[in-house]
PDB file of C-alpha atoms in Angstrom:
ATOM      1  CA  UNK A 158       0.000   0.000   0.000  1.00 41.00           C
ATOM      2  CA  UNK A 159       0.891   3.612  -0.629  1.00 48.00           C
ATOM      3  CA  UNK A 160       2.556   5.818   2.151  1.00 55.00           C
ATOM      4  CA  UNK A 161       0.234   7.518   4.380  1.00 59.00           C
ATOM      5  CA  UNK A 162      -0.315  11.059   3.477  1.00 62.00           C
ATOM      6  CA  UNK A 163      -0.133  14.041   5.958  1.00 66.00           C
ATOM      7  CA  UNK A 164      -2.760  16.608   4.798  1.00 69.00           C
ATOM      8  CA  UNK A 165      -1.567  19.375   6.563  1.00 75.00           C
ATOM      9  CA  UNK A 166       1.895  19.520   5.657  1.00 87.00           C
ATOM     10  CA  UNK A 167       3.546  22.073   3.435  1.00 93.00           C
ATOM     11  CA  UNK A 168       3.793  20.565   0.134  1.00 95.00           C
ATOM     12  CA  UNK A 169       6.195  20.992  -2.601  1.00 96.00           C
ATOM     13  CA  UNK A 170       4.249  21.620  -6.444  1.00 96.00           C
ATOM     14  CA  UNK A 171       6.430  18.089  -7.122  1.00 97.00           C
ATOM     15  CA  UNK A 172       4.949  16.459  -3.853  1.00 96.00           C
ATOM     16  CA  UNK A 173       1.340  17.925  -5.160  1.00 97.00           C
ATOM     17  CA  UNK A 174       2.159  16.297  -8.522  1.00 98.00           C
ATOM     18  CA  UNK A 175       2.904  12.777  -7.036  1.00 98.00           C
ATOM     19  CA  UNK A 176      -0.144  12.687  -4.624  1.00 97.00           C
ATOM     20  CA  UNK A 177      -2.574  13.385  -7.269  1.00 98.00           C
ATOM     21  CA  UNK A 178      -0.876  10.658  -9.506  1.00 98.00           C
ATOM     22  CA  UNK A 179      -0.897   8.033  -6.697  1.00 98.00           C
ATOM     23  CA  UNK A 180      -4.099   8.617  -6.277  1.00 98.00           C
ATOM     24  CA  UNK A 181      -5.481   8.399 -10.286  1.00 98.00           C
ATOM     25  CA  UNK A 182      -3.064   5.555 -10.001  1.00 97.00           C
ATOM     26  CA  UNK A 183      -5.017   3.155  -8.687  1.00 97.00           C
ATOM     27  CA  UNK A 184      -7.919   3.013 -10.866  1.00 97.00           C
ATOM     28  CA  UNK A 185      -7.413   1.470 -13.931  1.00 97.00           C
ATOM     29  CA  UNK A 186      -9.469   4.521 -15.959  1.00 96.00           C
ATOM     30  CA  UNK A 187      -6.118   6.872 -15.011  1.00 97.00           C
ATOM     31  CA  UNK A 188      -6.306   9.814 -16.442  1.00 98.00           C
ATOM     32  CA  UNK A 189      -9.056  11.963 -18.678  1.00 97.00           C
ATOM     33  CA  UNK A 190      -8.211  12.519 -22.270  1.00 97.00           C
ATOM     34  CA  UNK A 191      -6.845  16.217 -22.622  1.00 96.00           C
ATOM     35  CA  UNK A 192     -10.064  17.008 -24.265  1.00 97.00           C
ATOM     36  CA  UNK A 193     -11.805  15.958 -21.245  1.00 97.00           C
ATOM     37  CA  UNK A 194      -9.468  17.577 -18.978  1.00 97.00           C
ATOM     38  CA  UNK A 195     -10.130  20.765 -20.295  1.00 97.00           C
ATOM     39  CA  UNK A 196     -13.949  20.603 -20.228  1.00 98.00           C
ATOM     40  CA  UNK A 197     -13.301  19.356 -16.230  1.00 97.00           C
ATOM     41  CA  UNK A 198     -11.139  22.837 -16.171  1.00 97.00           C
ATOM     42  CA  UNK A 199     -13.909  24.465 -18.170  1.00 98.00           C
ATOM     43  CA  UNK A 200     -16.273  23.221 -15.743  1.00 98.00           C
ATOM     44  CA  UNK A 201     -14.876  23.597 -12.029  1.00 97.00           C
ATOM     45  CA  UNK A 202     -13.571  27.578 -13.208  1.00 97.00           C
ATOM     46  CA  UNK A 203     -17.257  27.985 -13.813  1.00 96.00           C
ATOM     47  CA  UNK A 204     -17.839  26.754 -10.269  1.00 94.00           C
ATOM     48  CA  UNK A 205     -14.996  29.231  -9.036  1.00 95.00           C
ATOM     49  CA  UNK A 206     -17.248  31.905 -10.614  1.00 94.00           C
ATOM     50  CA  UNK A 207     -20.239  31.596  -9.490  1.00 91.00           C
ATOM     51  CA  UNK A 208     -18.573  31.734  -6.142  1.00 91.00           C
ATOM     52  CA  UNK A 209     -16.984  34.740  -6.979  1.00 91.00           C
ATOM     53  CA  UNK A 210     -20.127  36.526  -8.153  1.00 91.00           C
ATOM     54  CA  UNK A 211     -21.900  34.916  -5.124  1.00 88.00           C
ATOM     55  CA  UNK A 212     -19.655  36.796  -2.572  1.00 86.00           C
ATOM     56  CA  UNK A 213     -18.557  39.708  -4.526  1.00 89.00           C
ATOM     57  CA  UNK A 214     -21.011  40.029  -7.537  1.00 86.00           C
ATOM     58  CA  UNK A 215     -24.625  40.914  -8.030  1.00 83.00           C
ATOM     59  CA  UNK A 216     -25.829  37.274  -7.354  1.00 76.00           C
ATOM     60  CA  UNK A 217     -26.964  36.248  -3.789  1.00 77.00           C
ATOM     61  CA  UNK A 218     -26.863  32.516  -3.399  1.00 76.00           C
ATOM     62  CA  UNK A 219     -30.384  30.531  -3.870  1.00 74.00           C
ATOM     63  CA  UNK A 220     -31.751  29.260  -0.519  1.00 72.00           C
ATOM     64  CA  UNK A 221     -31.902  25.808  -2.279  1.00 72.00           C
ATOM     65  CA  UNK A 222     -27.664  25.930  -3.537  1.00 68.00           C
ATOM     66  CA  UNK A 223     -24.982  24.449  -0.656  1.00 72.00           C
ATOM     67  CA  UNK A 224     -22.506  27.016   0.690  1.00 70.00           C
ATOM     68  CA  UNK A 225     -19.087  25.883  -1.407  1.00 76.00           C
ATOM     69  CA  UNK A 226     -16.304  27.939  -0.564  1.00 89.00           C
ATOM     70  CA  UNK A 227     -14.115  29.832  -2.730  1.00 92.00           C
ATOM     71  CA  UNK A 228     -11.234  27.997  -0.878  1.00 93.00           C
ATOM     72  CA  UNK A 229     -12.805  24.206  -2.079  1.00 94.00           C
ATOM     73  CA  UNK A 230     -13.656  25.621  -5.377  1.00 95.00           C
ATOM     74  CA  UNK A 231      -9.863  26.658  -5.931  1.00 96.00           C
ATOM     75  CA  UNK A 232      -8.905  23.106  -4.710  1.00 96.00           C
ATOM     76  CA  UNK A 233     -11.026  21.731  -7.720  1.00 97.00           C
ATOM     77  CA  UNK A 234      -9.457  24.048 -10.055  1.00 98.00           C
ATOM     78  CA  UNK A 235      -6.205  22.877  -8.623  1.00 98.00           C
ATOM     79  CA  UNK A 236      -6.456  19.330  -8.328  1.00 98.00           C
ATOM     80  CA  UNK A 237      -8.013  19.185 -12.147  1.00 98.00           C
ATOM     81  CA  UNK A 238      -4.632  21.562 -13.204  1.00 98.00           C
ATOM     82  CA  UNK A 239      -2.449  19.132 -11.948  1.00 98.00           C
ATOM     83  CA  UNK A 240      -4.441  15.876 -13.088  1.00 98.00           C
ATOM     84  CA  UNK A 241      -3.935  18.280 -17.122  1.00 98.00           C
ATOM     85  CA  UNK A 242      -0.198  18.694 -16.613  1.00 98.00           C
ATOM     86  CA  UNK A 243       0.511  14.820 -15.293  1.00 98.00           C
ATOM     87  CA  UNK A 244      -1.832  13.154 -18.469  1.00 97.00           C
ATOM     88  CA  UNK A 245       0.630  15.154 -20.134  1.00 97.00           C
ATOM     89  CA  UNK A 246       4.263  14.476 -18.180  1.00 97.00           C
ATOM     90  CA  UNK A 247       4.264  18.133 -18.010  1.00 98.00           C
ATOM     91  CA  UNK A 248       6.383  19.258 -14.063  1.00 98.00           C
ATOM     92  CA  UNK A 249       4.352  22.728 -12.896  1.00 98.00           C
ATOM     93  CA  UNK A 250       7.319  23.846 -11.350  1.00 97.00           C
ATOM     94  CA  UNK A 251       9.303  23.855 -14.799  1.00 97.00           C
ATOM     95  CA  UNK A 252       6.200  25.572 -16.506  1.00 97.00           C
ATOM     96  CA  UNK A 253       5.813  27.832 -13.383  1.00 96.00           C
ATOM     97  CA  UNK A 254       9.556  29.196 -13.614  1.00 96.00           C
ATOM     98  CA  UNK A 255       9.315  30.139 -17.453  1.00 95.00           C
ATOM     99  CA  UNK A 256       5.990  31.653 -16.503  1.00 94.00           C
ATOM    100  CA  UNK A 257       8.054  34.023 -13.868  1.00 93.00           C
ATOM    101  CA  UNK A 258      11.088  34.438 -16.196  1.00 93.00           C
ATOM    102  CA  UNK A 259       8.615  35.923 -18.749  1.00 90.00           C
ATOM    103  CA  UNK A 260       6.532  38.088 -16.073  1.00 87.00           C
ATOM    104  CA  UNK A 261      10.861  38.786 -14.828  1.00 88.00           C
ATOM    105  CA  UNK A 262      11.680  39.868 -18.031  1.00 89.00           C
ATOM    106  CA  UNK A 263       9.491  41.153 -20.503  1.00 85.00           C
ATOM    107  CA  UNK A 264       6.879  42.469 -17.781  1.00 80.00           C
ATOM    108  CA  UNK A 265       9.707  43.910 -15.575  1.00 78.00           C
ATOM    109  CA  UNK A 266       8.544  47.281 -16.185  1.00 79.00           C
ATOM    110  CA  UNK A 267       4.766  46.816 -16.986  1.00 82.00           C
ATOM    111  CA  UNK A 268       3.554  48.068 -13.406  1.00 81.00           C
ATOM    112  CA  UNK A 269       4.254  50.579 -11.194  1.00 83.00           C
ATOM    113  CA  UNK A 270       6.212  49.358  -8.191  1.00 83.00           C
ATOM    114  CA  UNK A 271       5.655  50.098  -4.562  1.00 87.00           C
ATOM    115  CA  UNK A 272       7.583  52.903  -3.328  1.00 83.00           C
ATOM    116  CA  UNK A 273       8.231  54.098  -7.176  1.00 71.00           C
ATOM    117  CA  UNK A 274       6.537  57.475  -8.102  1.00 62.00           C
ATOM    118  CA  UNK A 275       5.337  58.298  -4.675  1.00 61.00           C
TER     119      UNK A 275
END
């Protein structure tokens, strides 16, 4: 059997990576097509938005709908982003540093820093 995972641990995006893919590991479906994968995206950031709009938009809740929080509804969005990027032997830390090289880079001057200009 697997080793026993501590759920309130700090966890590395690697660690992240290798819990979700223990757990898809033992079914023998595994992993959603990436077609499918994206409609699950598709699907749970719709759920993150009508969170959203629930506590910060026009929308009140229904008395009928459950309370979801915005916290679980990231943790879909999450879990589904990393179930994506292991289908697809992608490593989120990899595809997270070239995302902060580029923001590094070519967005270095983009924004107005605190303290500049004041």
């Amino acid at each position: 059997m697997g080793d026993v995972i501590n759920l309130s641990e700090q966890k590395t995006i690697q660690q992240l990576q290798n819990e979700v893919d223990a757990y898809i590991g033992q079914f023998k479906e595994g992993y959603f097509s990436p077609l499918a994968m994206v409609a699950r995206l598709t699907e749970e950031m719709g759920e993150l938005a009508r969170e959203i709009n629930h506590h910060y938009g026009e929308k009140p809740k229904k008395s009928s709908e459950t309370d979801k929080s915005i916290e679980e509804e990231l943790g879909d969005v999450l879990f589904v982003m990393i179930c994506f990027a292991n289908s697809l032997g992608i490593d989120l830390q990899t595809a997270h540093d070239h995302v902060m090289e580029k923001f590094n880079s070519r967005d270095k001057d983009r924004w107005t820093k605190k303290g500049e200009g004041e």
